[in-house]
Coordinates of C-alpha atoms and ligand atoms in Angstrom, one line a residue:
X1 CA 83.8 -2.6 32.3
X2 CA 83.8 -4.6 29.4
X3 CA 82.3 -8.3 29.2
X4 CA 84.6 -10.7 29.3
X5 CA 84.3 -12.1 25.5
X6 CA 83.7 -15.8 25.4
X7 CA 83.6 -18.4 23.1
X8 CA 82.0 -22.0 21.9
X9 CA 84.3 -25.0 20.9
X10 CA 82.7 -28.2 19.6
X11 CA 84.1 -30.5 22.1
X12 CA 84.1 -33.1 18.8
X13 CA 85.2 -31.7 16.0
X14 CA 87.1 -28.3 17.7
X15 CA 85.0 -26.0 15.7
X16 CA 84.1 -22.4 17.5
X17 CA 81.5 -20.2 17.0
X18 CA 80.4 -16.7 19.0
X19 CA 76.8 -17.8 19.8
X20 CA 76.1 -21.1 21.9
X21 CA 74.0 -23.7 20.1
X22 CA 72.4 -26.9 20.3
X23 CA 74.1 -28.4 17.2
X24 CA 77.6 -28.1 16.4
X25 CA 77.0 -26.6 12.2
X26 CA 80.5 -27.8 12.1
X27 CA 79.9 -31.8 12.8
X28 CA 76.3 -32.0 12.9
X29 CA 76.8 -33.4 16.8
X30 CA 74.2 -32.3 19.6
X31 CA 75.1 -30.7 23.1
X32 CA 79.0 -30.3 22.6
X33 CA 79.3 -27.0 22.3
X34 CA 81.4 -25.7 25.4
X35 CA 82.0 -22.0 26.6
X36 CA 85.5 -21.2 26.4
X37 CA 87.4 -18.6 27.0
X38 CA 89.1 -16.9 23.7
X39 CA 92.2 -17.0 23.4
X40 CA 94.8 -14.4 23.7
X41 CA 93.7 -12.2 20.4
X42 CA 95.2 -13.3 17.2
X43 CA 97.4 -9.9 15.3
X44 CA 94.9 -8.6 13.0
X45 CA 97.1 -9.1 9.7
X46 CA 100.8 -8.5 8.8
X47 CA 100.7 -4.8 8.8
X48 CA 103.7 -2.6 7.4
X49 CA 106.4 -4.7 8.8
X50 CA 108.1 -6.4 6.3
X51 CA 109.4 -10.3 6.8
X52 CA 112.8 -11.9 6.2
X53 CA 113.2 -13.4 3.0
X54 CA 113.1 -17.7 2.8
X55 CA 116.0 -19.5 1.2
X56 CA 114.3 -22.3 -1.3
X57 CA 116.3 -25.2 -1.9
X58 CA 116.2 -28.1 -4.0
X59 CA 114.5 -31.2 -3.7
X60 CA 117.8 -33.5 -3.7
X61 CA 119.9 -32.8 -0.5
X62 CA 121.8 -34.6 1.9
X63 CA 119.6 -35.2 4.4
X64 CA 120.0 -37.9 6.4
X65 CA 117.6 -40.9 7.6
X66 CA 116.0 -39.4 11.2
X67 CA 117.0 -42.1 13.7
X68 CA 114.4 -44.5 14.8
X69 CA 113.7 -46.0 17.9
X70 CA 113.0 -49.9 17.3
X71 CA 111.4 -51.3 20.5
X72 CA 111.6 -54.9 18.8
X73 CA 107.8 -55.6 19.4
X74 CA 107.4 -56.5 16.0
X75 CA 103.7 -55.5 15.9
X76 CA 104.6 -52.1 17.0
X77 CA 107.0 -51.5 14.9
X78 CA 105.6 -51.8 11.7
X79 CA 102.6 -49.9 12.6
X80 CA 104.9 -47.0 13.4
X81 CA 107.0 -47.7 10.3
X82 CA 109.8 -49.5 11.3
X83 CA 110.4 -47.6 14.6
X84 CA 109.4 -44.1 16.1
X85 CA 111.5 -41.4 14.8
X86 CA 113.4 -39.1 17.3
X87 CA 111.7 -36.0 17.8
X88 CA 108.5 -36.6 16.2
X89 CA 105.2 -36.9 17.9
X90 CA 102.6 -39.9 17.9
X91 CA 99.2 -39.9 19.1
X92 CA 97.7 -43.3 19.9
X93 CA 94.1 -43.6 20.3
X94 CA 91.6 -45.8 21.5
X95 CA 88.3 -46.2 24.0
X96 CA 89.2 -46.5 27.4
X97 CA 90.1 -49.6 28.5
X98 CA 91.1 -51.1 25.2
X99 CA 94.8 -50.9 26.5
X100 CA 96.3 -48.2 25.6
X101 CA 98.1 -48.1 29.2
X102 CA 99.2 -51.6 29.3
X103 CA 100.8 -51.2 25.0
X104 CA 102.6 -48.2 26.0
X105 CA 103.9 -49.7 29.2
X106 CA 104.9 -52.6 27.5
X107 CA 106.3 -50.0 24.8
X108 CA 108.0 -47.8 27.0
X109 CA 109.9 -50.6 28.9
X110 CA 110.8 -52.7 25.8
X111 CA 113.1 -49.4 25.4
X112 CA 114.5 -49.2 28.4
X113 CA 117.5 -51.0 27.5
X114 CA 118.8 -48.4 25.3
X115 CA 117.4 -45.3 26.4
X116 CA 115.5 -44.5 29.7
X117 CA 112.5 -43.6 28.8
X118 CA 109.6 -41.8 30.7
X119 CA 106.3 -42.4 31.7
X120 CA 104.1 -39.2 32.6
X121 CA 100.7 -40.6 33.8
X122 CA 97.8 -38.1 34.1
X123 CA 95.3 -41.0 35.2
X124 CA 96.9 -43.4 37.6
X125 CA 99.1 -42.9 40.7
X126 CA 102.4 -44.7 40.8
X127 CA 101.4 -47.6 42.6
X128 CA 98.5 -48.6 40.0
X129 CA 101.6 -48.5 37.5
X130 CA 103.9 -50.2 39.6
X131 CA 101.3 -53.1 40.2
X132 CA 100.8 -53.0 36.2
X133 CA 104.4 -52.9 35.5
X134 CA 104.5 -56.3 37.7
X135 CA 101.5 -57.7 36.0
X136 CA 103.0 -57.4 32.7
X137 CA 106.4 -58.8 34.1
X138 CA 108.7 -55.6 33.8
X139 CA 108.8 -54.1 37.0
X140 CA 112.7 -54.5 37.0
X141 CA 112.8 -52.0 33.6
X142 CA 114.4 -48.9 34.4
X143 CA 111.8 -46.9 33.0
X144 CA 110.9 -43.5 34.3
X145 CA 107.7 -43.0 36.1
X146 CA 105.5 -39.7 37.0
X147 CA 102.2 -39.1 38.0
X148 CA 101.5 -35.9 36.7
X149 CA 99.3 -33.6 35.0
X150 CA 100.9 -29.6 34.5
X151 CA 102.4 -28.9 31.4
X152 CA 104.9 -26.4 32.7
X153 CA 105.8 -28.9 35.3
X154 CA 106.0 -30.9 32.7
X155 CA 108.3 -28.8 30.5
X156 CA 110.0 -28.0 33.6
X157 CA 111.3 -31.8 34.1
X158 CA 111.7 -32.9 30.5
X159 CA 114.6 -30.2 30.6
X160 CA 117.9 -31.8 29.2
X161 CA 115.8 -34.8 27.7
X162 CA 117.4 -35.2 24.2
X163 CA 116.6 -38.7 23.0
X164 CA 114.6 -41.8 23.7
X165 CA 110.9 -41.5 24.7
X166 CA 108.3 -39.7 26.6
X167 CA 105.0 -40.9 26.9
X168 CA 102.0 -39.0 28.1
X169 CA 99.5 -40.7 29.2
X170 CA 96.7 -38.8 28.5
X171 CA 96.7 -35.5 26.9
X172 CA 93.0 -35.2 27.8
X173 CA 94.1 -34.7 32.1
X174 CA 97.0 -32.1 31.3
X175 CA 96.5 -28.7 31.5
X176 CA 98.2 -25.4 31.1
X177 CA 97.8 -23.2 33.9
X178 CA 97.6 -20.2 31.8
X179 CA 94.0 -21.2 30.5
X180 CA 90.8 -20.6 32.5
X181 CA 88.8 -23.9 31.1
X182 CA 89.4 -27.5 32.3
X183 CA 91.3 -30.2 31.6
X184 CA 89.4 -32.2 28.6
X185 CA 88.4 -29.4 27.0
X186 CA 89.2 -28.5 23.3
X187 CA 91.3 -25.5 24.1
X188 CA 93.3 -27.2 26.5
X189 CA 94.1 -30.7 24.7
X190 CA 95.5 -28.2 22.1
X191 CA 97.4 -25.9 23.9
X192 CA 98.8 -29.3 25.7
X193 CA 99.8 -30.9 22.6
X194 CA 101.3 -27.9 20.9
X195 CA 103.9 -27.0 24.0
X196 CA 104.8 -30.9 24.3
X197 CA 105.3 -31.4 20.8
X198 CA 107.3 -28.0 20.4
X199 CA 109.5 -29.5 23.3
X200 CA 109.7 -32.9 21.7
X201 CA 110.6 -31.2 18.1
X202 CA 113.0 -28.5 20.3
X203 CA 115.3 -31.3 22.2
X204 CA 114.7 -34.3 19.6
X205 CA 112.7 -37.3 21.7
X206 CA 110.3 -38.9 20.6
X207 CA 106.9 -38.1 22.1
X208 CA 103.6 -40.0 22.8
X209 CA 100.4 -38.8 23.1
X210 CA 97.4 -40.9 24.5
X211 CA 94.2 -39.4 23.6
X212 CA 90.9 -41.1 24.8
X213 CA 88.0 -41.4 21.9
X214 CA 84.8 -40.9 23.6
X215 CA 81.4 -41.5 22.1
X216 CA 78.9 -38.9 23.9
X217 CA 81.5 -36.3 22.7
X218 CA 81.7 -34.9 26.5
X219 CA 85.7 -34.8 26.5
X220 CA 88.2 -33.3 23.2
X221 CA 88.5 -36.9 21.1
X222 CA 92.2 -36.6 19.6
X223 CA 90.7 -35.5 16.2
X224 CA 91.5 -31.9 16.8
X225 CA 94.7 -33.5 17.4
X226 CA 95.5 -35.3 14.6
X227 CA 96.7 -33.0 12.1
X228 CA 99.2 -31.6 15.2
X229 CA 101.0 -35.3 15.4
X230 CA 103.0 -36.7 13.0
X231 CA 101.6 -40.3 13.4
X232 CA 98.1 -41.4 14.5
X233 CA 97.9 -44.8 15.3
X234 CA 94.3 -46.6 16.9
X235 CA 94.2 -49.1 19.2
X236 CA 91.2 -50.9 18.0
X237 CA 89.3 -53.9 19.9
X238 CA 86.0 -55.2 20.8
X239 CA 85.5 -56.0 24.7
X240 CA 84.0 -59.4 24.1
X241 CA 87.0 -60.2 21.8
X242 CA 90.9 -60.8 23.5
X243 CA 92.5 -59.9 20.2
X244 CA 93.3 -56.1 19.0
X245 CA 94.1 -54.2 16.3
X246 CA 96.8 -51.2 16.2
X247 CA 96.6 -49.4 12.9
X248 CA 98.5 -46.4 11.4
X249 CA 96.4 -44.3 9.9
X250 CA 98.4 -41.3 9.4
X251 CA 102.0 -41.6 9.2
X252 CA 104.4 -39.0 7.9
X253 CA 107.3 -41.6 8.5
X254 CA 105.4 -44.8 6.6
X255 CA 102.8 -46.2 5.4
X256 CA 99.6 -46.0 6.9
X257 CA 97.1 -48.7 6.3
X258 CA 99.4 -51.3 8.0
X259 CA 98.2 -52.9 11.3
X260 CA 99.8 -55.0 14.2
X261 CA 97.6 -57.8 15.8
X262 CA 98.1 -58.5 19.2
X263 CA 96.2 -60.3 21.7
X264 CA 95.3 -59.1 25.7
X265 CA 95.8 -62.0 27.9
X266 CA 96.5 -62.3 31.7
X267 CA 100.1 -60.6 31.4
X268 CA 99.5 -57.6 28.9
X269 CA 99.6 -57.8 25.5
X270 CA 101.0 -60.6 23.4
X271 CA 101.9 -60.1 19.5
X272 CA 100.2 -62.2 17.0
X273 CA 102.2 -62.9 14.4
X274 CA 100.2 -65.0 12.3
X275 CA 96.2 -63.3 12.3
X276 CA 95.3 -65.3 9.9
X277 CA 95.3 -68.6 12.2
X278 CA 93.8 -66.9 14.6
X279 CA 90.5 -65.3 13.0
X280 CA 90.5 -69.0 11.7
X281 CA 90.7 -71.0 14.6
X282 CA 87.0 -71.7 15.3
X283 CA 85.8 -72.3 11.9
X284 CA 82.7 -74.6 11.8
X285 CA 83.2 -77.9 8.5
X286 CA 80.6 -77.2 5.6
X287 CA 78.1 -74.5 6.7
X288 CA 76.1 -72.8 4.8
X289 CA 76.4 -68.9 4.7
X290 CA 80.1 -69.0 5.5
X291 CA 83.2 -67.8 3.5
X292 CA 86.5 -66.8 4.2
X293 CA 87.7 -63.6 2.1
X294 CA 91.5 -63.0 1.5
X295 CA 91.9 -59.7 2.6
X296 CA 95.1 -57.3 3.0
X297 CA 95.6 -55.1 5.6
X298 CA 98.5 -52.3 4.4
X299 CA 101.0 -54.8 3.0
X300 CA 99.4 -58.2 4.8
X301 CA 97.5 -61.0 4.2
X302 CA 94.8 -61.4 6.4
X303 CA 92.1 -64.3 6.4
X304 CA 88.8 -63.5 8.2
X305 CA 85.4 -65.6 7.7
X306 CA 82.6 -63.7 6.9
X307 CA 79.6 -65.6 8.3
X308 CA 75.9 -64.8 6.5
X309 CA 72.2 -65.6 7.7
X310 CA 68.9 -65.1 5.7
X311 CA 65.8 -65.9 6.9
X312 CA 62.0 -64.9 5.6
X313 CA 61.2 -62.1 7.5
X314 CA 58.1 -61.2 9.4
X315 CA 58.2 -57.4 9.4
X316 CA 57.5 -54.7 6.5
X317 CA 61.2 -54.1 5.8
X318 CA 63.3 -56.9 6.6
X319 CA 66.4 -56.7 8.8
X320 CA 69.6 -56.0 7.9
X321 CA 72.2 -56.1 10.3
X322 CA 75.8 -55.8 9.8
X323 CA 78.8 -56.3 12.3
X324 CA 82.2 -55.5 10.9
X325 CA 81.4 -54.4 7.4
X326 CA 79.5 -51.2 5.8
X327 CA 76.3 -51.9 5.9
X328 CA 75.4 -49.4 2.6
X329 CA 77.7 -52.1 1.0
X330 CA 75.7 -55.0 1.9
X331 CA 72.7 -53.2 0.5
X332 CA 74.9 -53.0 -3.2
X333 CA 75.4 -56.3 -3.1
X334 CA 72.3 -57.6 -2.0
X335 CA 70.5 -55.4 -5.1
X336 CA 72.9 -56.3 -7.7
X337 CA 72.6 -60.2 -6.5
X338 CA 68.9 -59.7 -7.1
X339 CA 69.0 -57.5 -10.5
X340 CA 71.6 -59.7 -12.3
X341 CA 72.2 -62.9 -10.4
X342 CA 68.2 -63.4 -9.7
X343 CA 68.6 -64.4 -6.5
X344 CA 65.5 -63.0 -4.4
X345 CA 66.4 -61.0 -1.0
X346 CA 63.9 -58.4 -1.1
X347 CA 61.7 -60.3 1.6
X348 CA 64.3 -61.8 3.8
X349 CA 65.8 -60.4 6.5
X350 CA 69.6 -60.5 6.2
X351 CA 72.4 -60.9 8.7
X352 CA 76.3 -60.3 7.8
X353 CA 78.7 -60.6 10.8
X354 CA 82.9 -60.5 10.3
X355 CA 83.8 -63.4 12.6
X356 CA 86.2 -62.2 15.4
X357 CA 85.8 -58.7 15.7
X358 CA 87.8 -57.3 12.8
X359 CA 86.2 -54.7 10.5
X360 CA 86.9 -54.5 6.9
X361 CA 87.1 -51.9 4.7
X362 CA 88.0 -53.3 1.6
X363 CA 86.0 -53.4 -1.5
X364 CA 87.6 -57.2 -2.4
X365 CA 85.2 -58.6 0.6
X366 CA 82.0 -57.7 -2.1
X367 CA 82.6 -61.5 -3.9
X368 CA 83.3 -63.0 -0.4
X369 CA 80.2 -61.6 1.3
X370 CA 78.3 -62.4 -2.3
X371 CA 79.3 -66.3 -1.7
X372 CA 78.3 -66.5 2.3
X373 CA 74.6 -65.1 1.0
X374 CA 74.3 -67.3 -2.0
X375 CA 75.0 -70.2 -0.1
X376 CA 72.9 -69.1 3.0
X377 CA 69.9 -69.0 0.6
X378 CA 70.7 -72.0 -1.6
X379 CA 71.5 -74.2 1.8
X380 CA 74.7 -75.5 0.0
X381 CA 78.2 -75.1 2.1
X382 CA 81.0 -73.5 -0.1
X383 CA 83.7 -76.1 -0.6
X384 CA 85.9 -76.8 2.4
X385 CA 89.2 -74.6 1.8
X386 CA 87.9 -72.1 -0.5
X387 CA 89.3 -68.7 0.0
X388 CA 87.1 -66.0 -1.7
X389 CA 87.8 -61.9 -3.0
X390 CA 87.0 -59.5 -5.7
X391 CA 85.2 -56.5 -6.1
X392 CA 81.8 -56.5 -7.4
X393 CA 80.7 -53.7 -9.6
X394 CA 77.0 -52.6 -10.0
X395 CA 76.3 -54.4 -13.3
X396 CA 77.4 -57.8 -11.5
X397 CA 80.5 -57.6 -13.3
X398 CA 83.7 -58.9 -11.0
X399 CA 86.7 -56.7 -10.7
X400 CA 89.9 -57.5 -10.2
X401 CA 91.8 -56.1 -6.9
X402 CA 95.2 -55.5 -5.6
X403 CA 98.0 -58.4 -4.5
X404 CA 96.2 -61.2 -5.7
X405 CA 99.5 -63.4 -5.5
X406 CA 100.4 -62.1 -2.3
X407 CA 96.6 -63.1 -1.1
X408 CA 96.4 -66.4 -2.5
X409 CA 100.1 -67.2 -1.3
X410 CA 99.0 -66.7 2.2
X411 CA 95.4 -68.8 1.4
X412 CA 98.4 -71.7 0.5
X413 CA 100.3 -71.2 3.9
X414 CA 97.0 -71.6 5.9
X415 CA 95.9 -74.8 3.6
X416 CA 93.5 -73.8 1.2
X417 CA 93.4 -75.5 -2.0
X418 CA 90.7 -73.8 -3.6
X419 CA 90.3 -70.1 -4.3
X420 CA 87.4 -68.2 -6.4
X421 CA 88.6 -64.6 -7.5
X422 CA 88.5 -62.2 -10.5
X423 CA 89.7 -63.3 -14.0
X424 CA 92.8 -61.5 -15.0
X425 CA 93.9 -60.1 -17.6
X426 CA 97.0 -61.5 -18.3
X427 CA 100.1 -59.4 -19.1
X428 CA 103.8 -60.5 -19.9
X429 CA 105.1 -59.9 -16.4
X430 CA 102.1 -61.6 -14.5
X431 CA 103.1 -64.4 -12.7
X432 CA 102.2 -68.6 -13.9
X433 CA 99.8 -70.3 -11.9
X434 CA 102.2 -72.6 -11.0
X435 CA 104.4 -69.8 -9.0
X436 CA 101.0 -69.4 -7.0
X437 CA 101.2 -72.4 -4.9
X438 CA 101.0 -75.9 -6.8
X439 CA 98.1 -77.0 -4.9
X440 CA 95.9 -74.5 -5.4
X441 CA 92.7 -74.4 -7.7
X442 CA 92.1 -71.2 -8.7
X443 CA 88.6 -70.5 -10.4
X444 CA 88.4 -67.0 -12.1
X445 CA 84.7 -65.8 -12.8
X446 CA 84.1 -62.2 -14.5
X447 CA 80.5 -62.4 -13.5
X448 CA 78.5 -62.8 -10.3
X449 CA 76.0 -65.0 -12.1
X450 CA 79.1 -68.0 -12.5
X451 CA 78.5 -67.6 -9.1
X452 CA 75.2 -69.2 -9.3
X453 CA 76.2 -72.1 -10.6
X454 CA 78.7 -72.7 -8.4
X455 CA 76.5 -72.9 -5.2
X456 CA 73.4 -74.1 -6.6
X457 CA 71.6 -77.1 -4.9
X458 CA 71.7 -80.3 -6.7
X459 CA 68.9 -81.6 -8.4
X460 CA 65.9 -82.5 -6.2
X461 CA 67.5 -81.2 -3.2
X462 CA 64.6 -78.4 -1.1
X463 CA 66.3 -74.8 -0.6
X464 CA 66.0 -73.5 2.6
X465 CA 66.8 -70.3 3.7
Ligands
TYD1 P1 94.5 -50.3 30.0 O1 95.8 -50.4 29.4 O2 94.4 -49.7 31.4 O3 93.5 -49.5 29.0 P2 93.5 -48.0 28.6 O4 94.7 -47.4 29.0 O5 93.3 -48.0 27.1 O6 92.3 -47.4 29.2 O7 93.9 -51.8 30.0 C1 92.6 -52.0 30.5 C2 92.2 -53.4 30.4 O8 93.1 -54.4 30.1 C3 91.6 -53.8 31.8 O9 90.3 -54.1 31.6 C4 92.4 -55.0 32.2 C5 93.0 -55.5 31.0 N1 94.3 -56.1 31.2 C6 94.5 -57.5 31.0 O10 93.6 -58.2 30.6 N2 95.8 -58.0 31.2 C7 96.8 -57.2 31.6 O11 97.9 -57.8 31.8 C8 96.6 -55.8 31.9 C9 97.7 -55.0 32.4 C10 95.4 -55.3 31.6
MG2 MG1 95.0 -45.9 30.4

């Protein structure tokens, strides 16, 4: 009799191979490789048979706008783009217990007074729901629930479901009883996703996916998912923080980038319409090491302090430790601050921390993270309502970045007066200084080394460090 052939998927990245190794070659990750049984064998090319030809057609048509489902959580609806579209499929992601659950509840029953929507729970039994459903204060939503984890039951029950929403909660507990391997694993989570999503795309609702992002790479993170969904959205968050962060970041129906803020409190989540305030809220007067940088996320303004400490360091190679930014950044910085602005790091150890938990991405937080360790080393506190951005390129030059009005405009709204950012090249259609907010000083500096001057200690006064 023949051996039964098997197979090895990556359990992170989906990759197979025929022999079992240590290391994934596709990810680099250790110990994920799982035996799997292969799937039902692929044909072995087209063969004689010839296809049906494809009409082409032209780019303009009259297709219309899909529908979208607005649930009227503002937060949520941006992120998916102004409402999920009917028959498309989202996956939202997120470590376990960030609240995912408790969004999607919230979600789910927010739409329950247009459509009925369902809730298929792999995880929890009805009651846990229930009792959730009366924590948040919608137990009265005619929403849908099932605790359930077969796909063709599944299938079975969503028969005749042609609009509103369906939301499955997770994709890592279902399984399809035609495969041999367990729940969780690579094979599975794919097979899942492709029969719900087919359904979803067959009858026209629009489909959820919760997928669980694990770190030891045991169970199939939704990354072998993502290119199946038409939207990926994460649910983002730091335990010892209430406040989280849902961001698009693919989204055939939008834009990605954009992000909804909300915040967990006692009954679920609540949106947070203003960030900016919030990031804000316990900012210490005239410390040194502190700035607050501008920043956008997708088309907002978002105000975060970035908080800096340097101290002379005891070991070999100082310490650097970053906590919401890239850490090979800092390092830029911190060697074009000492090659062209003179400013002397090399022995001190460095720390750079994003107050409240957000992480940035953007290369305008160079010239705000520049300020916070020019005055931690000089000892002298940036002036009170200063907002800071700009990128910093390698020969100290500053660059200019995207939506500077839009930037300082919000910097006016919270009550800065004072803003230090790239100069600009002016054009015809720029915009007067005066349309940026009359009260606003604006200081433009093309190189980091204005930047000296600005935060140096006066005369006499010892630097500290
Ligand atoms: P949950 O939605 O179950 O997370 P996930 O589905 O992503 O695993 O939420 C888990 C956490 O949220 C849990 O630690 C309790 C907390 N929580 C609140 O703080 N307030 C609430 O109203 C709810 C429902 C949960
Ligand atoms: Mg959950």
């Amino acid at each position: 009799m023949a051996r039964k052939d098997v197979n090895y998927a990556c359990q992170k990245c989906g990759a197979a191979t025929s022999k079992w190794a240590g290391r994934c070659e596709g990810c680099g990750e250790w110990n994920t490789l799982v035996e799997e049984a292969v799937p039902e064998s692929a044909p072995k090319g087209l063969g004689r048979k010839k296809g049906r030809r494809i009409e082409f057609e032209g780019l303009k048509g009259t297709s219309a706008h899909p529908p979208r489902q607005v649930t009227g959580i503002n937060e949520f609806d941006r992120v998916t783009g102004g409402g999920m579209v009917q028959g498309s499929a989202l996956l939202v992601g997120g470590d376990p217990g960030i609240g995912k659950s408790t969004l999607l509840m919230q979600v789910t029953a927010a739409l329950s007074g247009t459509t009925q929507p369902i809730y298929i729970s792999g995880e929890e039994a009805i009651d846990q729901l229930r009792l959730r459903a009366d924590r948040l204060g919608v137990a009265d939503a005619p929403v849908a629930l099932a605790a359930a984890t077969s796909v063709r039951d599944i299938v079975a029950s969503l028969d005749g479901v042609t609009s509103g929403l369906v939301v499955i909660d997770s994709i890592q507990t279902m399984f399809v009883d035609s495969l041999e391997s367990a729940p969780g694993t690579v094979s599975q989570v794919r097979t899942s996703a492709q029969e719900l999503i087919r359904l979803a795309k067959r009858q026209g609702f629009a489909l959820i996916l919760v997928g669980h992002v694990t770190k030891d790479g045991q169970i199939a993170g939704p990354r072998v998912l993502e290119h199946m969904v038409d939207t990926v959205l994460y649910f983002e968050g730091d335990g010892s923080h209430q406040f989280r962060i849902l961001r698009a970041v693919k989204n055939r129906f939008g834009a990605t980038d954009e992000i909804g803020v909300f915040e967990m409190t006692g009954k679920g989540l609540a949106e947070v319409a203003n960030p900016s305030a919030m990031f804000l809220a316990d900012r210490d007067d005239d410390v040194s090491g502190a700035s607050v940088f501008a920043g956008m996320e997708g088309s907002r303004p978002v105000l975060v302090e970035i908080q800096s400490l340097t101290a002379s360091s005891a070991l070999g190679t100082p310490r650097r430790a970053v906590v919401g930014w890239d850490s090979g950044r800092l390092s830029m910085i911190l060697a074009v601050l000492e090659s062209r602005a003179g400013l002397t790091l090399g022995n001190m150890d460095v720390y750079l921390n994003v107050v409240g938990g957000l992480k940035i991405s953007e290369p305008a937080a160079d010239l705000a993270v520049a300020v916070a360790l020019v005055s931690s080393v000089s000892g002298v506190p940036v002036p009170r309502e200063t907002v800071v951005f700009g990128e910093i390129g390698l020969s100290g030059e500053v660059r200019a970045v995207p939506q500077i009005d839009a930037r300082l405009k919000e910097a006016a709204k919270l009550g800065f007066t004072r803003a230090i950012i790239p100069a600009r090249r002016r054009s015809k259609g720029d915009s007067k200084e005066n349309d940026r907010g009359k009260n606003m000083k604006v200081m433009e500096i093309s190189r980091l080394e204005e930047l000296m001057t600005l935060l140096s200690p006066p005369e006499g006064q010892r630097r500290h460090g």
